[in-house]
Coordinates of C-alpha atoms in Angstrom, one line a residue:
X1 CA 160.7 19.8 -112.4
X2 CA 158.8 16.8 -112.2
X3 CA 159.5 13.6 -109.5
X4 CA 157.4 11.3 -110.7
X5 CA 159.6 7.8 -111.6
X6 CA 159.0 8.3 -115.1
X7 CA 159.4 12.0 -115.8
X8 CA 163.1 12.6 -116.1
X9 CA 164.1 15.1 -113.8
X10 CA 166.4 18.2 -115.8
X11 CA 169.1 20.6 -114.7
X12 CA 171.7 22.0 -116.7
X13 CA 174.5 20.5 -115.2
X14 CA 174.3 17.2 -113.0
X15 CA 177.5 16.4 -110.4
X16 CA 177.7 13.1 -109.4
X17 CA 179.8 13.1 -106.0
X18 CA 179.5 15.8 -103.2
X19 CA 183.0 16.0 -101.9
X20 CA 185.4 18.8 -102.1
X21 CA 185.7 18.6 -106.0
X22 CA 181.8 18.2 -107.1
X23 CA 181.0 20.8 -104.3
X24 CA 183.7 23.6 -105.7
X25 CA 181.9 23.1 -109.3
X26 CA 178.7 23.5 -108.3
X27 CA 179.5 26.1 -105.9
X28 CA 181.5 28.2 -108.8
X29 CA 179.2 27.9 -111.7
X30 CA 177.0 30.7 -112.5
X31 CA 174.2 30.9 -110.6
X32 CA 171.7 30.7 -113.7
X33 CA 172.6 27.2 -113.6
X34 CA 170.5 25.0 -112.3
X35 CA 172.7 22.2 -110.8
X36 CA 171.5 19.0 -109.1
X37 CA 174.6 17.4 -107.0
X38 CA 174.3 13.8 -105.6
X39 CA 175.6 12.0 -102.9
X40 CA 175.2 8.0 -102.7
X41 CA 175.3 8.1 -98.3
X42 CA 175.1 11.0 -96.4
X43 CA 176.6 14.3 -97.5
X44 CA 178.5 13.9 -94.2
X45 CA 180.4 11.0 -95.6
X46 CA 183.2 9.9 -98.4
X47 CA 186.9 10.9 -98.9
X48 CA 186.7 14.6 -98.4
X49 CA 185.2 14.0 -95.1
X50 CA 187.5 12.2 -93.4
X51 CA 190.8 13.8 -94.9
X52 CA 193.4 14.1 -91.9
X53 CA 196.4 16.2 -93.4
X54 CA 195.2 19.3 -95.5
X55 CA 196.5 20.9 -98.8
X56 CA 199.5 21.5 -100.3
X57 CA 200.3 25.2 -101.9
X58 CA 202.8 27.8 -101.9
X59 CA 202.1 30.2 -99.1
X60 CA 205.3 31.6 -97.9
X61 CA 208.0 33.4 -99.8
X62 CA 210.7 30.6 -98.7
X63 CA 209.1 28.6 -101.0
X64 CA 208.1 28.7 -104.6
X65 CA 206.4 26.8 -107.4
X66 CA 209.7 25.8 -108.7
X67 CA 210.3 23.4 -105.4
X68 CA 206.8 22.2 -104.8
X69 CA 206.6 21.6 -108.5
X70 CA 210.0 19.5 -108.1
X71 CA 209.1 17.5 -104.8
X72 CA 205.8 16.5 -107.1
X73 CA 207.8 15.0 -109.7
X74 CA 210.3 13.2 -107.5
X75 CA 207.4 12.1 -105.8
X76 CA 205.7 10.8 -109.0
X77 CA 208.9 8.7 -109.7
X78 CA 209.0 11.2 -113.0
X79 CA 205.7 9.9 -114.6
X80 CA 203.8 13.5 -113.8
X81 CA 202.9 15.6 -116.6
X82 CA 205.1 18.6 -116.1
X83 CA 202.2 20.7 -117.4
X84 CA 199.4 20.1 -115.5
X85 CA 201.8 19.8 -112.5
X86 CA 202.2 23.8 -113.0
X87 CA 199.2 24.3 -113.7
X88 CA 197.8 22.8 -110.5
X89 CA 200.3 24.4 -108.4
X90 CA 200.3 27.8 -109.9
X91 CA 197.1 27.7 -109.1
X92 CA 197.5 27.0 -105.5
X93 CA 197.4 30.1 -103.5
X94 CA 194.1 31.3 -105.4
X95 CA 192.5 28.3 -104.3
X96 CA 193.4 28.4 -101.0
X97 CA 192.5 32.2 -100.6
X98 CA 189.0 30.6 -102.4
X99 CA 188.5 28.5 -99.6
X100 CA 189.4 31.1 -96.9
X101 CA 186.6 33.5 -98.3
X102 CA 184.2 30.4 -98.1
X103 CA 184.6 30.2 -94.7
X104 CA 187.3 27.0 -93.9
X105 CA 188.6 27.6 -90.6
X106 CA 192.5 27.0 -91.1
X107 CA 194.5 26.5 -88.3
X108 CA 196.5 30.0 -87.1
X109 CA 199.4 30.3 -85.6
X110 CA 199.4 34.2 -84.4
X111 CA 199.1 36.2 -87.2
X112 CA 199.9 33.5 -89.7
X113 CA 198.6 30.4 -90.8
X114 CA 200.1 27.5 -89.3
X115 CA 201.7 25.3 -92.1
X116 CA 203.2 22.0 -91.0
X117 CA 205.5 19.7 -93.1
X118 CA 205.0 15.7 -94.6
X119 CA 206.5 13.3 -96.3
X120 CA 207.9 14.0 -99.6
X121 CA 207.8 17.7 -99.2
X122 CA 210.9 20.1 -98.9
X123 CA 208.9 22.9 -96.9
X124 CA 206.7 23.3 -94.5
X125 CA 203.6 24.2 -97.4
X126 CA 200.5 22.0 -95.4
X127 CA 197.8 24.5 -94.6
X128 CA 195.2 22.7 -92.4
X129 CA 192.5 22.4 -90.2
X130 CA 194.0 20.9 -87.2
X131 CA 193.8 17.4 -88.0
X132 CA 190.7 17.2 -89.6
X133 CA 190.9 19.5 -92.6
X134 CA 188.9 17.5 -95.0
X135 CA 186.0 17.5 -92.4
X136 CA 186.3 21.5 -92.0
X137 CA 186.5 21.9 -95.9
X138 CA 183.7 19.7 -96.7
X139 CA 181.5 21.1 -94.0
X140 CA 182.0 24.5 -94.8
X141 CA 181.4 24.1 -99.0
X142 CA 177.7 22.0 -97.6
X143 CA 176.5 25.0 -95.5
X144 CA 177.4 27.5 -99.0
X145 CA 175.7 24.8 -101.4
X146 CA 172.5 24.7 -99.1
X147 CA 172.7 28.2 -99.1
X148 CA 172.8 28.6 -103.3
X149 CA 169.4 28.7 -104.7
X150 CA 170.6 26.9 -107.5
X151 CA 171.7 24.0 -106.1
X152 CA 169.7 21.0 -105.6
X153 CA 171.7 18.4 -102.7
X154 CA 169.9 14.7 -103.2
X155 CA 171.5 12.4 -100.7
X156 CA 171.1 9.0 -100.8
X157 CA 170.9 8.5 -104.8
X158 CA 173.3 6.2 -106.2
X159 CA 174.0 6.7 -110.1
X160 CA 174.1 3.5 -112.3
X161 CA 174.9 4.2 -115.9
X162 CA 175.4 7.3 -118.0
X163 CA 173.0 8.4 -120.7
X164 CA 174.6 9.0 -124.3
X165 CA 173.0 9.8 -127.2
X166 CA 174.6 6.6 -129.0
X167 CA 173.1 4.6 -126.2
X168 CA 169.4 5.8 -127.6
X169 CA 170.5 5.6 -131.2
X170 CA 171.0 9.8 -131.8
X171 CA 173.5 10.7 -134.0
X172 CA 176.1 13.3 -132.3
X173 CA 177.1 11.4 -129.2
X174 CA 177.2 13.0 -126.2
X175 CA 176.6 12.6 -122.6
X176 CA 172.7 13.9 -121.7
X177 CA 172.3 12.3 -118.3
X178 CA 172.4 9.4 -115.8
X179 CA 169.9 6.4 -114.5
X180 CA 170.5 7.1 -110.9
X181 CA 169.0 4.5 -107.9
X182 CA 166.9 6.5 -105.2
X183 CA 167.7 4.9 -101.9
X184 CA 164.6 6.9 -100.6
X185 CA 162.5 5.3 -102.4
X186 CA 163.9 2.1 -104.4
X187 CA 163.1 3.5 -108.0
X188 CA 165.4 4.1 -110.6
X189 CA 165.1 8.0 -111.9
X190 CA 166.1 9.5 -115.0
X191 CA 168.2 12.5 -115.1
X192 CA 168.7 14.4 -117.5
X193 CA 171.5 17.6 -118.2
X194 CA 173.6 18.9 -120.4
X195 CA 176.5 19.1 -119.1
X196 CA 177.1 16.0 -116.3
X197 CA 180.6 15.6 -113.7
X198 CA 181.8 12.7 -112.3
X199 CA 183.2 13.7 -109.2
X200 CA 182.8 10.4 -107.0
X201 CA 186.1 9.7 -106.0
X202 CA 188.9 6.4 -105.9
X203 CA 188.1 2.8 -106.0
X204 CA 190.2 1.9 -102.7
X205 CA 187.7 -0.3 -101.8
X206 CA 189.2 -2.9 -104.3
X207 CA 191.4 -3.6 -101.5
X208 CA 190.6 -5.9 -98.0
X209 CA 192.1 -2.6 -96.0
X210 CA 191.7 0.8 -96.9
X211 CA 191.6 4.0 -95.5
X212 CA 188.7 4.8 -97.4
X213 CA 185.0 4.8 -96.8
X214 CA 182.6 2.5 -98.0
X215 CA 181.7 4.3 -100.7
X216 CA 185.2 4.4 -102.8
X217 CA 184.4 1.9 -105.2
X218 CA 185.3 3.6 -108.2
X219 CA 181.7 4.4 -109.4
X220 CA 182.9 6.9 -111.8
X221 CA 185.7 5.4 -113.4
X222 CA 183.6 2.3 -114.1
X223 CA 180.4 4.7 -115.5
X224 CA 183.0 6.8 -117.5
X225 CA 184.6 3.2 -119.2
X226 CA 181.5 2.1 -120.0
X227 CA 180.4 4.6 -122.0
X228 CA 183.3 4.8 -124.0
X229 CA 186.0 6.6 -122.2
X230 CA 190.0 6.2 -121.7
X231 CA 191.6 5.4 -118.5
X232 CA 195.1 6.3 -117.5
X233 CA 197.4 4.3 -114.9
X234 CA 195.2 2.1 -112.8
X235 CA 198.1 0.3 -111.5
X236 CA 199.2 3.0 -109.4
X237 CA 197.3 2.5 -106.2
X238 CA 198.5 4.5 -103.1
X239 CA 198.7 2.7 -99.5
X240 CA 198.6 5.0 -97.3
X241 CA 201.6 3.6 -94.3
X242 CA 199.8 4.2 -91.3
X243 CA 196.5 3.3 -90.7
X244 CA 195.6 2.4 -87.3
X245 CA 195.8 -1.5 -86.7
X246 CA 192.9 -2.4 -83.8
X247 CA 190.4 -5.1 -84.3
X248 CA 187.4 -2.3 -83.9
X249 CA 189.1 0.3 -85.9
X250 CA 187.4 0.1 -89.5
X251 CA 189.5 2.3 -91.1
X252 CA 191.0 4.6 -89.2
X253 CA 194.0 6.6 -90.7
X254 CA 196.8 8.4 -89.0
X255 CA 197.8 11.2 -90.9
X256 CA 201.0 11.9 -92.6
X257 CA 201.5 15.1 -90.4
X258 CA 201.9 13.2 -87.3
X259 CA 205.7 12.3 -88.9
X260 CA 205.8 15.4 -90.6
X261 CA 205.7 16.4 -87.2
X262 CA 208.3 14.2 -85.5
X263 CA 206.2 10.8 -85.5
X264 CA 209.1 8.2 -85.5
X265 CA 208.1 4.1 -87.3
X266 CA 209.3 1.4 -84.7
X267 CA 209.6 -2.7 -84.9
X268 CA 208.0 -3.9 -82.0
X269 CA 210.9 -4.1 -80.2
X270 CA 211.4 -0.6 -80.4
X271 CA 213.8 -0.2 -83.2
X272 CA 213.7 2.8 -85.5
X273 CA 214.2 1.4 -89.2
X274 CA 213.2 3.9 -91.9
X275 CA 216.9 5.4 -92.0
X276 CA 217.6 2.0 -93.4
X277 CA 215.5 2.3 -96.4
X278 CA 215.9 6.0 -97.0
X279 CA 217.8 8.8 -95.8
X280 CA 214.4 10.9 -95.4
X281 CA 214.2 8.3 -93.3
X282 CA 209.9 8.8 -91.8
X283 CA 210.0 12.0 -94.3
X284 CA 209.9 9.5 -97.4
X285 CA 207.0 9.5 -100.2
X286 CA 204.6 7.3 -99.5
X287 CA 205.4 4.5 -101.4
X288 CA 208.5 4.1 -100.2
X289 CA 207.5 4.0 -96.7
X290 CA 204.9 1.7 -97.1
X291 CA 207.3 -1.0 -98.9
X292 CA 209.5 -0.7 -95.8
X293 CA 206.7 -1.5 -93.5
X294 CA 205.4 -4.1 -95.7
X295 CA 209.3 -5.9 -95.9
X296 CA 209.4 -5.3 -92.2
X297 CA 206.4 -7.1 -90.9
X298 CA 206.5 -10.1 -93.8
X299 CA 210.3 -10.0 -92.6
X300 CA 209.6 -10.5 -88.8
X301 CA 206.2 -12.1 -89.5
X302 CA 204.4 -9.1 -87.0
X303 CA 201.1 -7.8 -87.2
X304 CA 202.5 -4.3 -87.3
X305 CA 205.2 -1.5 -86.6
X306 CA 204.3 1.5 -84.2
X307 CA 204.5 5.0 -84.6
X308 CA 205.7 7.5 -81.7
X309 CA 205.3 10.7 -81.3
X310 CA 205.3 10.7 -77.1
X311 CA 208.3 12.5 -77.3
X312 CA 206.4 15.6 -78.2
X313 CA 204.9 17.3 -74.9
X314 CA 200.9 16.2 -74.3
X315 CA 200.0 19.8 -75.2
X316 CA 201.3 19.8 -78.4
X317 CA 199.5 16.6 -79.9
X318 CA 196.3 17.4 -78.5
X319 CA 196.3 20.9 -79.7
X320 CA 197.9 19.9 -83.3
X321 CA 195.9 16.2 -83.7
X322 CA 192.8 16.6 -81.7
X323 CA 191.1 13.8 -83.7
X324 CA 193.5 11.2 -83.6
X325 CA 194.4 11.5 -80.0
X326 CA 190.6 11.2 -79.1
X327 CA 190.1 8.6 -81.9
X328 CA 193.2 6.3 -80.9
X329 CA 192.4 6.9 -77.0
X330 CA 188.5 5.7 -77.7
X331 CA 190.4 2.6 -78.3
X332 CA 192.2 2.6 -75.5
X333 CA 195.8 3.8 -77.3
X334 CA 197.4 7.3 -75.2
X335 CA 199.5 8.6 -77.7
X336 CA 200.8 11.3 -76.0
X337 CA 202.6 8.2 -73.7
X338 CA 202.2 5.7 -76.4
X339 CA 203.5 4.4 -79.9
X340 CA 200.5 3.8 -82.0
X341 CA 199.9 0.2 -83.8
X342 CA 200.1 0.7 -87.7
X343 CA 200.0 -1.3 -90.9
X344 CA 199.5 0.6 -94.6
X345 CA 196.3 0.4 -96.2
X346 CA 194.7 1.2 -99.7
X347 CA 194.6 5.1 -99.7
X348 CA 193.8 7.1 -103.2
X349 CA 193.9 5.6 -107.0
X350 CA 196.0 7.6 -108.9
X351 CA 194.9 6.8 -112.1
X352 CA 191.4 7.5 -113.4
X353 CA 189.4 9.1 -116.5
X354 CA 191.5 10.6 -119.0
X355 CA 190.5 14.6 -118.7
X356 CA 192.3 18.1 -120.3
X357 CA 193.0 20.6 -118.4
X358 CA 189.5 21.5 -118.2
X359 CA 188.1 18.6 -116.7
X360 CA 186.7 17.2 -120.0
X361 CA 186.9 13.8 -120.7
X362 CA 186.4 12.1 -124.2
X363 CA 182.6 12.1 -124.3
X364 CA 181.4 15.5 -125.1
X365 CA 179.1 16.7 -122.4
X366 CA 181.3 14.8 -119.5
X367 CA 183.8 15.9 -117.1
X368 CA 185.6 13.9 -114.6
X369 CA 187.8 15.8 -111.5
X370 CA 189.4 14.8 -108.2
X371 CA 190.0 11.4 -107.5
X372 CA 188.1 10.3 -110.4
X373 CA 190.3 11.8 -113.2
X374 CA 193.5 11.2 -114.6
X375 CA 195.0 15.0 -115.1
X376 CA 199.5 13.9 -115.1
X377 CA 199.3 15.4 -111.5
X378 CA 200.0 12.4 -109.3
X379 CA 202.3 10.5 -112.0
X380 CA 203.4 7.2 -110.3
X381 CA 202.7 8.1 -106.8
X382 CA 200.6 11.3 -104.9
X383 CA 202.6 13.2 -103.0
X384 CA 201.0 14.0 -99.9
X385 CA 197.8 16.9 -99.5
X386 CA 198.3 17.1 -103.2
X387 CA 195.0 16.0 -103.8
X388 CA 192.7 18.1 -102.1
X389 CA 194.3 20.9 -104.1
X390 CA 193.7 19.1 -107.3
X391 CA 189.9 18.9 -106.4
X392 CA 190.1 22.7 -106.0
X393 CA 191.4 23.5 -109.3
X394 CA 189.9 21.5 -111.1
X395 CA 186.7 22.0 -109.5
X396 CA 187.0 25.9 -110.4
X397 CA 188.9 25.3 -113.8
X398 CA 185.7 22.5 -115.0
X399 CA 183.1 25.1 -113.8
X400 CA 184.8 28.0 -116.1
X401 CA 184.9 25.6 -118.9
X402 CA 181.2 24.6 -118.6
X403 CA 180.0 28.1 -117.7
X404 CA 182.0 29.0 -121.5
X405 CA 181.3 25.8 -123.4
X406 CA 177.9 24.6 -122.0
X407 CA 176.2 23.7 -125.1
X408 CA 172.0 23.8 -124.5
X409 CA 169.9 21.3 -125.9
X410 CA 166.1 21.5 -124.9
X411 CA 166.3 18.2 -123.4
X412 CA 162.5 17.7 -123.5
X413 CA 163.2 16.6 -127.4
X414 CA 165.3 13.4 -126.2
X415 CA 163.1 10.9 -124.8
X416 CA 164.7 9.0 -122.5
X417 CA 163.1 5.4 -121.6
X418 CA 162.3 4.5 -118.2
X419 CA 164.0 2.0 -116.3
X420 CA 163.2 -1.5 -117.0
X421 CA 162.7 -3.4 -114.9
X422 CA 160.0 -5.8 -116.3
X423 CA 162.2 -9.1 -116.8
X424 CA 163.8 -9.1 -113.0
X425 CA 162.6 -10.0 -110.1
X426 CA 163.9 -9.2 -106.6
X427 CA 166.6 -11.6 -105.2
X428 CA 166.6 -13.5 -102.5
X429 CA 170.2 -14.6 -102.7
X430 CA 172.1 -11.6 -101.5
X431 CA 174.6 -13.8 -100.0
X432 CA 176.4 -14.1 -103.4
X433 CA 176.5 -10.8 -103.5
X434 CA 178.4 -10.5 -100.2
X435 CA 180.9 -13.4 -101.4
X436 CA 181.9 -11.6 -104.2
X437 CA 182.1 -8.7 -102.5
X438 CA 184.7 -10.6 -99.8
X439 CA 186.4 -12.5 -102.7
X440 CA 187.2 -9.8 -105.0
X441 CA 188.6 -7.8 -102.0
X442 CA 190.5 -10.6 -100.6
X443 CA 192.1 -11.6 -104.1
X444 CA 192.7 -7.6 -104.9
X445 CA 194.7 -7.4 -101.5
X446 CA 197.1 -10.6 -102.0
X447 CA 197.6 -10.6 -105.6
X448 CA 197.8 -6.9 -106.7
X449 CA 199.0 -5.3 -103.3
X450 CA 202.0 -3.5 -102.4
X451 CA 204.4 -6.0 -103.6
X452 CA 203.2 -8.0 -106.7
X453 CA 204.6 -10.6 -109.1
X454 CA 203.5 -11.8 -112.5
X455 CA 202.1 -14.8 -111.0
X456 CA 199.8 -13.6 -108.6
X457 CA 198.9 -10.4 -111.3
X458 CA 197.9 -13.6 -114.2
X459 CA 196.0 -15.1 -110.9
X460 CA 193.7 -12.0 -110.1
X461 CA 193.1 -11.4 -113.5
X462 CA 191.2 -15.1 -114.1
X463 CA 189.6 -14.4 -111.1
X464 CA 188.6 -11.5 -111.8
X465 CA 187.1 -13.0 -115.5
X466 CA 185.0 -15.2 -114.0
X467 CA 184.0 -13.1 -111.4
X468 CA 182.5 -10.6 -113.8
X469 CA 180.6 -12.9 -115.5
X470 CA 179.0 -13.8 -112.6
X471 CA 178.2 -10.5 -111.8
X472 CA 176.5 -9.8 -114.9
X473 CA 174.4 -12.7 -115.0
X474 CA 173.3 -11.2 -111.5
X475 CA 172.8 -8.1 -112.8
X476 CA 170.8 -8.8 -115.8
X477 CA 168.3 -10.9 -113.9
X478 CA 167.9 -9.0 -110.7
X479 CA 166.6 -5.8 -109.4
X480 CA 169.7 -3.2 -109.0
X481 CA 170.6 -2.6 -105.2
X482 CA 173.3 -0.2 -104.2
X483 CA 175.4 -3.0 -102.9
X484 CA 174.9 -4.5 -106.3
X485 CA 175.8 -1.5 -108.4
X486 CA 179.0 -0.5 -106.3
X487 CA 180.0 -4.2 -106.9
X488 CA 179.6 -4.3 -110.8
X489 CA 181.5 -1.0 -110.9
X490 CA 184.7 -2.0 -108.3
X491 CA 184.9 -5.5 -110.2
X492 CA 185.0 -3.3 -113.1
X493 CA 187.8 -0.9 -112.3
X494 CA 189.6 -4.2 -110.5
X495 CA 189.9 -5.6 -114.1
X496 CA 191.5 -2.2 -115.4
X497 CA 193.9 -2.3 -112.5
X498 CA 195.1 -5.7 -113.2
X499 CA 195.4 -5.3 -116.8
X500 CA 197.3 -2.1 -116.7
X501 CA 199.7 -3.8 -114.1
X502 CA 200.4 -6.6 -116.0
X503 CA 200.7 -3.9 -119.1
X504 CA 203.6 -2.1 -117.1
X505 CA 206.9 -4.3 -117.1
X506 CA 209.4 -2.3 -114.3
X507 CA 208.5 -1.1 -111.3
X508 CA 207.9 2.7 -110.7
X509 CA 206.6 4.1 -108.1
X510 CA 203.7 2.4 -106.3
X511 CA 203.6 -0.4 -109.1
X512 CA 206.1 -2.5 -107.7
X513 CA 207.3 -6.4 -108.8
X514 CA 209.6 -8.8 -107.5
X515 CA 209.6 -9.5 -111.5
X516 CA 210.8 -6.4 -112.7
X517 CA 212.9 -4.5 -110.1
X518 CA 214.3 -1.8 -111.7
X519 CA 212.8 1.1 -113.8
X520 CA 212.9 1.0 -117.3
X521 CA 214.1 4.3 -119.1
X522 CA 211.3 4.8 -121.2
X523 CA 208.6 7.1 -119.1
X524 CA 205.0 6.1 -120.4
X525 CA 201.7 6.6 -119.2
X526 CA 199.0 3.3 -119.7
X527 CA 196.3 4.0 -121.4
X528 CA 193.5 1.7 -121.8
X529 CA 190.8 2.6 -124.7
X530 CA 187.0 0.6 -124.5
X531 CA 187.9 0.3 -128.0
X532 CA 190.8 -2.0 -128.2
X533 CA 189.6 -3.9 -124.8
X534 CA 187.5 -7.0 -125.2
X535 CA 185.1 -7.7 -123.1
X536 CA 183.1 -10.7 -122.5
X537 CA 179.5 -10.6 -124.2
X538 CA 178.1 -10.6 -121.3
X539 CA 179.7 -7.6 -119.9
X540 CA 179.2 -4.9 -122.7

């Protein structure tokens, strides 16, 4: 394989995202595949990474699919697809005895696994990693794919666009490849592959506060729209309730498991008030607990609640949340004495690229799994540690379907151009680029938040117009930077968020308006086609 900028580089199947998802494909393709997977940071870095909780499955015999499958559509506020529910948690056990015989260090409990319990769930089903499961997961898949000899890691590369053959004026369209930014050395490469995954995760970034790393700005979603794609439900966006409210904390979540394991919400004068909203009381989906906290602090104009759990010995939270305790005390907070200082913050997109139950999306040649993809799992609202098992499956079931499907054109027939970048010039106005950064983020996180209204969704959206325009003039005229790349592509999914929550006239789930209280008793999904959405010229 050649590096030089204008040779493209080949493999037969390219992943675009090295979390727990990309890294399961690769990992469980054949090994006659030759399979480049890229990360945009470090491989140390994204969602996977710093996942608290762990993974929901069926692991005992006092529970069964038939109850994880029901908390998942209570959870959902009945918008899952009952199918793929089943399929994903049939599936469970195998994946987790998967990621055993990898290597993940699960926490034990004598002879068992330790499972604990969190919000939304009727059983105790969360196996884990202490409190730093996604860390242990993601870690131990790395050392396996630097082990493979068929797998090529390139850190640092961010992709820009997909390659289609209707882009380059073949007939047949498929996907064949990616333009992709190397950070290493500032040139656009080429890649070319038969069969490519978009595995790069949410676009919580859209949001002032997140939960997420810097790197969730929806990079796939945006890729997968532009070249010709459906989306599904981009108005459900998950905030996650507790995420640690310090001035230095960046975005430091406390994990669901800390009430799953007695963690109690308090007002700052010490009142407990989630019995008041639901009789699950701290035990509640997500949604609804982050809608109480939200009422709560616009209601007594605070800053934020607190969340205690110093009424559980010191040994027991520093033996079950090792990485909190340490992380919260680095900031001066003992939470083995005391409450912890919380507000909710964007957490997962559960909409995304409309796949099967293979992974496949509507462009032939393209797959799209974890956080990227729409599969009817998550319906209106995730239900806790459901998504890392979603990565799994999918991960396995997309690298069965290429492995049986792959079809193998000898890509050396398709010339691909080069990059060009012979009408831009480098700018030396970054600055606007770091506005719009803080303006879209800033408009995203008062106008399409927790609580929205029809007003403030018809504001975001001519924002968000004439902020797209101005990105693409940017765009056409100067060189491509990884700041302005994630930009183009979480202005891009921020448009499909608006219009599908504008679309969606009740409020389900984690879609909720002041406008439309109550939920209507017709259950559809929204689905936005490229084909019946008009863009500005400018834009396509």
């Amino acid at each position: 394989m050649s590096s030089n900028q204008g040779t493209p580089l080949d493999y037969d199947v390219l992943v675009i995202g090295s979390g727990a998802a990309g890294l399961t494909l690769a990992l469980q393709l054949p090994s006659h595949f030759q399979v480049a997977v890229l990360s945009k940071a470090r491989f140390e870095s994204g969602s996977t990474w710093m996942a608290q909780g762990g993974i929901a499955a069926v692991l005992e015999t006092t529970d069964s699919f038939q109850e994880h499958t029901r908390d998942t559509l209570v959870a959902g506020a009945e918008l899952s697809r009952p199918e793929a529910v089943k399929h994903i948690i049939e599936e469970g056990p195998a994946s987790i005895q998967w990621l055993i015989e990898q290597g993940v260090p699960f926490t034990r409990e004598g002879d068992h696994y330790h499972l604990t319990q969190e919000g939304g769930h009727s059983h105790r089903r969360i196996i884990h990693a202490a409190d730093a499961t996604g860390r242990a997961i993601h870690s131990t898949l790395l050392k396996r794919a630097h082990e493979a000899s068929n797998i090529t890691l390139l850190d640092h590369h961010v992709a820009i666009d997909l390659i289609t053959r209707r882009k380059l004026r073949l007939p047949h369209n498929r996907c064949i490849g990616a333009y992709v930014l190397n950070k290493h050395t500032g040139h656009v490469q080429a890649f070319r592959a038969n069969n490519v995954v978009l595995a790069t995760g949410g676009a919580a970034k859209a949001y002032l506060y997140t939960t997420n790393s810097d790197g969730s700005t929806g990079d796939g979603i945006a890729m997968a729209w532009r070249a010709g794609c459906r989306v599904a439900n981009m108005e459900f966006n998950q905030f996650h309730p507790t995420c640690l409210y310090h001035p230095q904390a960046k975005s430091f979540l406390i994990s669901e498991a800390v009430r799953g394991e007695g963690g109690r919400l308090l007002l700052p004068d010490g009142t407990r008030f989630m019995p008041s909203f639901d009789d699950r009381a701290e035990l509640a989906p997500r949604d609804i607990v982050a809608r109480a906290i939200d009422h709560e602090m616009k209601r007594l104009g605070c800053d934020c609640v607190y969340l205690d759990i110093s009424h559980r010995s010191a040994d027991f939270i520093k033996e079950h949340f090792p990485t909190i305790y340490q992380g919260c005390l680095n900031y001066g907070i003992d939470i083995t004495k005391d409450p912890i200082p919380v507000v909710p913050a964007a957490h997962y997109t559960c909409g995304g690229v409309i796949t099967d139950n293979e992974g496949r999306t509507d462009l032939e040649g393209l797959y799209a799994i974890g956080e990227t993809a729409f599969t009817g799992l998550h319906g209106a609202n995730r239900l806790a540690s459901n998504s890392l098992l979603e990565c799994i499956v999918y991960g396995a079931a997309s690298a069965r379907s290429i492995a049986q499907r792959s079809t193998v054109e000898n890509l050396d027939t398709i010339e691909v151009p080069n990059w060009d970048e012979s009408l831009v010039t480098n700018s030396d106005e970054d600055v606007i680029i770091s506005h719009n950064w803080d303006e879209l983020r800033r408009f995203m996180w008062d106008y399409v938040g927790i609580v929205r209204t029809t007003k403030r969704l018809q504001r975001a959206q001519h924002r968000i117009e004439l902020l797209l325009q101005e990105i693409a003039e940017y765009y056409s005229n100067y060189r491509v930077s990884s700041d302005l790349i994630e930009l183009r592509n979480l202005a891009t999914v921020a448009e499909l968020m608006i219009r599908s929550a504008i679309t969606r006239k009740e409020s389900r789930g984690l879609h909720y308006t002041l406008d439309y209280p109550s939920a209507s008793q017709e259950r559809v999904d929204t689905i936005l086609s490229p084909l019946n959405f008009q863009w500005p010229d400018s834009v396509r």
